[in-house]
Amino acid sequence: MNILARALGHLVSCREVTRLVSQLAERPPTRFERFRLSLHLAACDACAAFERQMALLRESMRRYRS
Ligand SMILES: [Zn+2]
């Protein structure tokens, strides 16, 4: 991971990203939110792992409902 990507990613805090990722289940992110998310997820392993888990959870919720 290069230093620039890491610096850019951390313009958004982990806390902010966790909140945004949790909200994905309820509403789609705006273009700007998606941009900030992808920047941060590229730089932060912890949030990337959290996002993957939430995606799995959303997927299984969707299957459960249908
Ligand atoms: Zn993070």
PDB file of N, CA and C and ligand atoms in Angstrom:
ATOM      1  N   MET A   1       0.852  -1.202   0.000  1.00  0.00           N
ATOM      2  CA  MET A   1       0.000   0.000   0.000  1.00  0.00           C
ATOM      3  C   MET A   1       0.881   1.242   0.000  1.00  0.00           C
ATOM      4  N   ASN A   2       0.656   2.135  -0.963  1.00  0.00           N
ATOM      5  CA  ASN A   2       1.525   3.322  -0.955  1.00  0.00           C
ATOM      6  C   ASN A   2       1.019   4.397   0.003  1.00  0.00           C
ATOM      7  N   ILE A   3       1.937   5.278   0.352  1.00  0.00           N
ATOM      8  CA  ILE A   3       1.671   6.261   1.403  1.00  0.00           C
ATOM      9  C   ILE A   3       0.547   7.222   1.016  1.00  0.00           C
ATOM     10  N   LEU A   4       0.489   7.593  -0.265  1.00  0.00           N
ATOM     11  CA  LEU A   4      -0.539   8.535  -0.702  1.00  0.00           C
ATOM     12  C   LEU A   4      -1.933   7.950  -0.516  1.00  0.00           C
ATOM     13  N   ALA A   5      -2.110   6.707  -0.931  1.00  0.00           N
ATOM     14  CA  ALA A   5      -3.415   6.059  -0.800  1.00  0.00           C
ATOM     15  C   ALA A   5      -3.799   5.965   0.663  1.00  0.00           C
ATOM     16  N   ARG A   6      -2.830   5.651   1.486  1.00  0.00           N
ATOM     17  CA  ARG A   6      -3.085   5.530   2.923  1.00  0.00           C
ATOM     18  C   ARG A   6      -3.519   6.881   3.518  1.00  0.00           C
ATOM     19  N   ALA A   7      -2.820   7.929   3.123  1.00  0.00           N
ATOM     20  CA  ALA A   7      -3.150   9.266   3.617  1.00  0.00           C
ATOM     21  C   ALA A   7      -4.546   9.674   3.153  1.00  0.00           C
ATOM     22  N   LEU A   8      -4.866   9.442   1.899  1.00  0.00           N
ATOM     23  CA  LEU A   8      -6.176   9.797   1.363  1.00  0.00           C
ATOM     24  C   LEU A   8      -7.271   9.011   2.061  1.00  0.00           C
ATOM     25  N   GLY A   9      -7.024   7.736   2.257  1.00  0.00           N
ATOM     26  CA  GLY A   9      -8.018   6.883   2.886  1.00  0.00           C
ATOM     27  C   GLY A   9      -8.375   7.353   4.270  1.00  0.00           C
ATOM     28  N   HIS A  10      -7.396   7.907   4.961  1.00  0.00           N
ATOM     29  CA  HIS A  10      -7.660   8.296   6.336  1.00  0.00           C
ATOM     30  C   HIS A  10      -8.168   9.718   6.487  1.00  0.00           C
ATOM     31  N   LEU A  11      -8.531  10.343   5.338  1.00  0.00           N
ATOM     32  CA  LEU A  11      -9.314  11.574   5.418  1.00  0.00           C
ATOM     33  C   LEU A  11     -10.695  11.256   5.983  1.00  0.00           C
ATOM     34  N   VAL A  12     -11.081  10.003   5.839  1.00  0.00           N
ATOM     35  CA  VAL A  12     -12.332   9.535   6.422  1.00  0.00           C
ATOM     36  C   VAL A  12     -11.957   8.657   7.604  1.00  0.00           C
ATOM     37  N   SER A  13     -12.567   8.882   8.752  1.00  0.00           N
ATOM     38  CA  SER A  13     -12.195   8.085   9.913  1.00  0.00           C
ATOM     39  C   SER A  13     -12.858   6.713   9.864  1.00  0.00           C
ATOM     40  N   CYS A  14     -12.285   5.752  10.575  1.00  0.00           N
ATOM     41  CA  CYS A  14     -12.849   4.413  10.648  1.00  0.00           C
ATOM     42  C   CYS A  14     -14.280   4.475  11.191  1.00  0.00           C
ATOM     43  N   ARG A  15     -14.498   5.367  12.125  1.00  0.00           N
ATOM     44  CA  ARG A  15     -15.803   5.519  12.734  1.00  0.00           C
ATOM     45  C   ARG A  15     -16.854   5.920  11.712  1.00  0.00           C
ATOM     46  N   GLU A  16     -16.471   6.882  10.891  1.00  0.00           N
ATOM     47  CA  GLU A  16     -17.346   7.374   9.823  1.00  0.00           C
ATOM     48  C   GLU A  16     -17.662   6.244   8.831  1.00  0.00           C
ATOM     49  N   VAL A  17     -16.633   5.493   8.484  1.00  0.00           N
ATOM     50  CA  VAL A  17     -16.804   4.408   7.512  1.00  0.00           C
ATOM     51  C   VAL A  17     -17.705   3.312   8.083  1.00  0.00           C
ATOM     52  N   THR A  18     -17.504   2.982   9.352  1.00  0.00           N
ATOM     53  CA  THR A  18     -18.336   1.968   9.988  1.00  0.00           C
ATOM     54  C   THR A  18     -19.801   2.381   9.961  1.00  0.00           C
ATOM     55  N   ARG A  19     -20.044   3.669  10.211  1.00  0.00           N
ATOM     56  CA  ARG A  19     -21.406   4.186  10.196  1.00  0.00           C
ATOM     57  C   ARG A  19     -21.995   4.100   8.783  1.00  0.00           C
ATOM     58  N   LEU A  20     -21.219   4.525   7.803  1.00  0.00           N
ATOM     59  CA  LEU A  20     -21.695   4.481   6.414  1.00  0.00           C
ATOM     60  C   LEU A  20     -21.997   3.050   5.983  1.00  0.00           C
ATOM     61  N   VAL A  21     -21.088   2.138   6.315  1.00  0.00           N
ATOM     62  CA  VAL A  21     -21.270   0.738   5.914  1.00  0.00           C
ATOM     63  C   VAL A  21     -22.525   0.157   6.566  1.00  0.00           C
ATOM     64  N   SER A  22     -22.769   0.499   7.818  1.00  0.00           N
ATOM     65  CA  SER A  22     -23.957  -0.001   8.497  1.00  0.00           C
ATOM     66  C   SER A  22     -25.233   0.522   7.838  1.00  0.00           C
ATOM     67  N   GLN A  23     -25.158   1.727   7.308  1.00  0.00           N
ATOM     68  CA  GLN A  23     -26.341   2.334   6.684  1.00  0.00           C
ATOM     69  C   GLN A  23     -26.633   1.782   5.302  1.00  0.00           C
ATOM     70  N   LEU A  24     -25.663   1.079   4.725  1.00  0.00           N
ATOM     71  CA  LEU A  24     -25.863   0.549   3.372  1.00  0.00           C
ATOM     72  C   LEU A  24     -27.063  -0.384   3.306  1.00  0.00           C
ATOM     73  N   ALA A  25     -27.371  -1.024   4.430  1.00  0.00           N
ATOM     74  CA  ALA A  25     -28.507  -1.940   4.452  1.00  0.00           C
ATOM     75  C   ALA A  25     -29.828  -1.183   4.311  1.00  0.00           C
ATOM     76  N   GLU A  26     -29.850   0.069   4.748  1.00  0.00           N
ATOM     77  CA  GLU A  26     -31.099   0.837   4.753  1.00  0.00           C
ATOM     78  C   GLU A  26     -31.258   1.764   3.563  1.00  0.00           C
ATOM     79  N   ARG A  27     -30.149   2.296   3.093  1.00  0.00           N
ATOM     80  CA  ARG A  27     -30.256   3.211   1.946  1.00  0.00           C
ATOM     81  C   ARG A  27     -28.974   3.133   1.127  1.00  0.00           C
ATOM     82  N   PRO A  28     -29.086   3.343  -0.177  1.00  0.00           N
ATOM     83  CA  PRO A  28     -27.881   3.332  -1.004  1.00  0.00           C
ATOM     84  C   PRO A  28     -27.044   4.564  -0.712  1.00  0.00           C
ATOM     85  N   PRO A  29     -25.717   4.447  -0.771  1.00  0.00           N
ATOM     86  CA  PRO A  29     -24.841   5.593  -0.501  1.00  0.00           C
ATOM     87  C   PRO A  29     -24.910   6.606  -1.640  1.00  0.00           C
ATOM     88  N   THR A  30     -24.681   7.864  -1.325  1.00  0.00           N
ATOM     89  CA  THR A  30     -24.555   8.869  -2.381  1.00  0.00           C
ATOM     90  C   THR A  30     -23.241   8.624  -3.105  1.00  0.00           C
ATOM     91  N   ARG A  31     -23.108   9.287  -4.247  1.00  0.00           N
ATOM     92  CA  ARG A  31     -21.886   9.123  -5.021  1.00  0.00           C
ATOM     93  C   ARG A  31     -20.663   9.541  -4.198  1.00  0.00           C
ATOM     94  N   PHE A  32     -20.799  10.615  -3.455  1.00  0.00           N
ATOM     95  CA  PHE A  32     -19.696  11.122  -2.648  1.00  0.00           C
ATOM     96  C   PHE A  32     -19.355  10.145  -1.515  1.00  0.00           C
ATOM     97  N   GLU A  33     -20.395   9.598  -0.884  1.00  0.00           N
ATOM     98  CA  GLU A  33     -20.156   8.621   0.182  1.00  0.00           C
ATOM     99  C   GLU A  33     -19.457   7.386  -0.359  1.00  0.00           C
ATOM    100  N   ARG A  34     -19.896   6.944  -1.528  1.00  0.00           N
ATOM    101  CA  ARG A  34     -19.277   5.765  -2.126  1.00  0.00           C
ATOM    102  C   ARG A  34     -17.811   6.022  -2.430  1.00  0.00           C
ATOM    103  N   PHE A  35     -17.535   7.229  -2.900  1.00  0.00           N
ATOM    104  CA  PHE A  35     -16.165   7.616  -3.216  1.00  0.00           C
ATOM    105  C   PHE A  35     -15.295   7.588  -1.951  1.00  0.00           C
ATOM    106  N   ARG A  36     -15.823   8.176  -0.881  1.00  0.00           N
ATOM    107  CA  ARG A  36     -15.051   8.210   0.366  1.00  0.00           C
ATOM    108  C   ARG A  36     -14.872   6.809   0.934  1.00  0.00           C
ATOM    109  N   LEU A  37     -15.917   6.007   0.842  1.00  0.00           N
ATOM    110  CA  LEU A  37     -15.829   4.618   1.294  1.00  0.00           C
ATOM    111  C   LEU A  37     -14.738   3.858   0.550  1.00  0.00           C
ATOM    112  N   SER A  38     -14.756   3.959  -0.774  1.00  0.00           N
ATOM    113  CA  SER A  38     -13.801   3.150  -1.528  1.00  0.00           C
ATOM    114  C   SER A  38     -12.376   3.603  -1.262  1.00  0.00           C
ATOM    115  N   LEU A  39     -12.187   4.922  -1.067  1.00  0.00           N
ATOM    116  CA  LEU A  39     -10.853   5.414  -0.712  1.00  0.00           C
ATOM    117  C   LEU A  39     -10.385   4.798   0.603  1.00  0.00           C
ATOM    118  N   HIS A  40     -11.277   4.831   1.579  1.00  0.00           N
ATOM    119  CA  HIS A  40     -10.886   4.343   2.898  1.00  0.00           C
ATOM    120  C   HIS A  40     -10.692   2.821   2.907  1.00  0.00           C
ATOM    121  N   LEU A  41     -11.601   2.112   2.237  1.00  0.00           N
ATOM    122  CA  LEU A  41     -11.510   0.651   2.241  1.00  0.00           C
ATOM    123  C   LEU A  41     -10.237   0.164   1.553  1.00  0.00           C
ATOM    124  N   ALA A  42      -9.751   0.960   0.583  1.00  0.00           N
ATOM    125  CA  ALA A  42      -8.510   0.577  -0.093  1.00  0.00           C
ATOM    126  C   ALA A  42      -7.312   0.710   0.843  1.00  0.00           C
ATOM    127  N   ALA A  43      -7.427   1.574   1.857  1.00  0.00           N
ATOM    128  CA  ALA A  43      -6.287   1.853   2.723  1.00  0.00           C
ATOM    129  C   ALA A  43      -6.376   1.164   4.080  1.00  0.00           C
ATOM    130  N   CYS A  44      -7.571   0.731   4.468  1.00  0.00           N
ATOM    131  CA  CYS A  44      -7.757   0.249   5.831  1.00  0.00           C
ATOM    132  C   CYS A  44      -8.259  -1.199   5.846  1.00  0.00           C
ATOM    133  N   ASP A  45      -7.415  -2.104   6.293  1.00  0.00           N
ATOM    134  CA  ASP A  45      -7.759  -3.528   6.308  1.00  0.00           C
ATOM    135  C   ASP A  45      -8.917  -3.828   7.251  1.00  0.00           C
ATOM    136  N   ALA A  46      -8.940  -3.155   8.384  1.00  0.00           N
ATOM    137  CA  ALA A  46      -9.981  -3.429   9.375  1.00  0.00           C
ATOM    138  C   ALA A  46     -11.364  -3.104   8.810  1.00  0.00           C
ATOM    139  N   CYS A  47     -11.489  -1.939   8.182  1.00  0.00           N
ATOM    140  CA  CYS A  47     -12.788  -1.551   7.630  1.00  0.00           C
ATOM    141  C   CYS A  47     -13.134  -2.381   6.402  1.00  0.00           C
ATOM    142  N   ALA A  48     -12.137  -2.771   5.633  1.00  0.00           N
ATOM    143  CA  ALA A  48     -12.398  -3.617   4.470  1.00  0.00           C
ATOM    144  C   ALA A  48     -12.977  -4.953   4.933  1.00  0.00           C
ATOM    145  N   ALA A  49     -12.431  -5.496   6.014  1.00  0.00           N
ATOM    146  CA  ALA A  49     -12.945  -6.758   6.560  1.00  0.00           C
ATOM    147  C   ALA A  49     -14.371  -6.573   7.085  1.00  0.00           C
ATOM    148  N   PHE A  50     -14.608  -5.452   7.749  1.00  0.00           N
ATOM    149  CA  PHE A  50     -15.945  -5.152   8.268  1.00  0.00           C
ATOM    150  C   PHE A  50     -16.947  -5.033   7.122  1.00  0.00           C
ATOM    151  N   GLU A  51     -16.540  -4.366   6.052  1.00  0.00           N
ATOM    152  CA  GLU A  51     -17.422  -4.173   4.899  1.00  0.00           C
ATOM    153  C   GLU A  51     -17.776  -5.519   4.272  1.00  0.00           C
ATOM    154  N   ARG A  52     -16.787  -6.423   4.185  1.00  0.00           N
ATOM    155  CA  ARG A  52     -17.047  -7.755   3.609  1.00  0.00           C
ATOM    156  C   ARG A  52     -18.064  -8.508   4.455  1.00  0.00           C
ATOM    157  N   GLN A  53     -17.911  -8.414   5.770  1.00  0.00           N
ATOM    158  CA  GLN A  53     -18.843  -9.106   6.671  1.00  0.00           C
ATOM    159  C   GLN A  53     -20.254  -8.562   6.530  1.00  0.00           C
ATOM    160  N   MET A  54     -20.356  -7.228   6.446  1.00  0.00           N
ATOM    161  CA  MET A  54     -21.665  -6.614   6.293  1.00  0.00           C
ATOM    162  C   MET A  54     -22.293  -6.999   4.959  1.00  0.00           C
ATOM    163  N   ALA A  55     -21.480  -7.094   3.916  1.00  0.00           N
ATOM    164  CA  ALA A  55     -21.988  -7.483   2.597  1.00  0.00           C
ATOM    165  C   ALA A  55     -22.551  -8.903   2.656  1.00  0.00           C
ATOM    166  N   LEU A  56     -21.849  -9.792   3.343  1.00  0.00           N
ATOM    167  CA  LEU A  56     -22.331 -11.172   3.514  1.00  0.00           C
ATOM    168  C   LEU A  56     -23.647 -11.200   4.275  1.00  0.00           C
ATOM    169  N   LEU A  57     -23.692 -10.387   5.305  1.00  0.00           N
ATOM    170  CA  LEU A  57     -24.892 -10.310   6.137  1.00  0.00           C
ATOM    171  C   LEU A  57     -26.081  -9.794   5.326  1.00  0.00           C
ATOM    172  N   ARG A  58     -25.831  -8.737   4.554  1.00  0.00           N
ATOM    173  CA  ARG A  58     -26.902  -8.180   3.708  1.00  0.00           C
ATOM    174  C   ARG A  58     -27.389  -9.226   2.721  1.00  0.00           C
ATOM    175  N   GLU A  59     -26.440  -9.964   2.156  1.00  0.00           N
ATOM    176  CA  GLU A  59     -26.796 -10.985   1.171  1.00  0.00           C
ATOM    177  C   GLU A  59     -27.665 -12.072   1.805  1.00  0.00           C
ATOM    178  N   SER A  60     -27.297 -12.522   2.999  1.00  0.00           N
ATOM    179  CA  SER A  60     -28.088 -13.586   3.613  1.00  0.00           C
ATOM    180  C   SER A  60     -29.446 -13.065   4.086  1.00  0.00           C
ATOM    181  N   MET A  61     -29.514 -11.783   4.489  1.00  0.00           N
ATOM    182  CA  MET A  61     -30.804 -11.187   4.840  1.00  0.00           C
ATOM    183  C   MET A  61     -31.714 -11.153   3.624  1.00  0.00           C
ATOM    184  N   ARG A  62     -31.128 -10.802   2.484  1.00  0.00           N
ATOM    185  CA  ARG A  62     -31.917 -10.698   1.259  1.00  0.00           C
ATOM    186  C   ARG A  62     -32.472 -12.078   0.896  1.00  0.00           C
ATOM    187  N   ARG A  63     -31.621 -13.104   1.035  1.00  0.00           N
ATOM    188  CA  ARG A  63     -32.077 -14.455   0.709  1.00  0.00           C
ATOM    189  C   ARG A  63     -33.152 -14.926   1.660  1.00  0.00           C
ATOM    190  N   TYR A  64     -32.997 -14.531   2.908  1.00  0.00           N
ATOM    191  CA  TYR A  64     -33.969 -14.939   3.933  1.00  0.00           C
ATOM    192  C   TYR A  64     -35.333 -14.340   3.637  1.00  0.00           C
ATOM    193  N   ARG A  65     -35.341 -13.071   3.186  1.00  0.00           N
ATOM    194  CA  ARG A  65     -36.617 -12.388   2.924  1.00  0.00           C
ATOM    195  C   ARG A  65     -37.312 -12.920   1.681  1.00  0.00           C
ATOM    196  N   SER A  66     -36.551 -13.328   0.687  1.00  0.00           N
ATOM    197  CA  SER A  66     -37.186 -13.696  -0.579  1.00  0.00           C
ATOM    198  C   SER A  66     -37.685 -15.140  -0.585  1.00  0.00           C
TER     199      SER A  66
HETATM  200 ZN    ZN B   1     -10.830   2.058   8.738  1.00  0.00          ZN
END
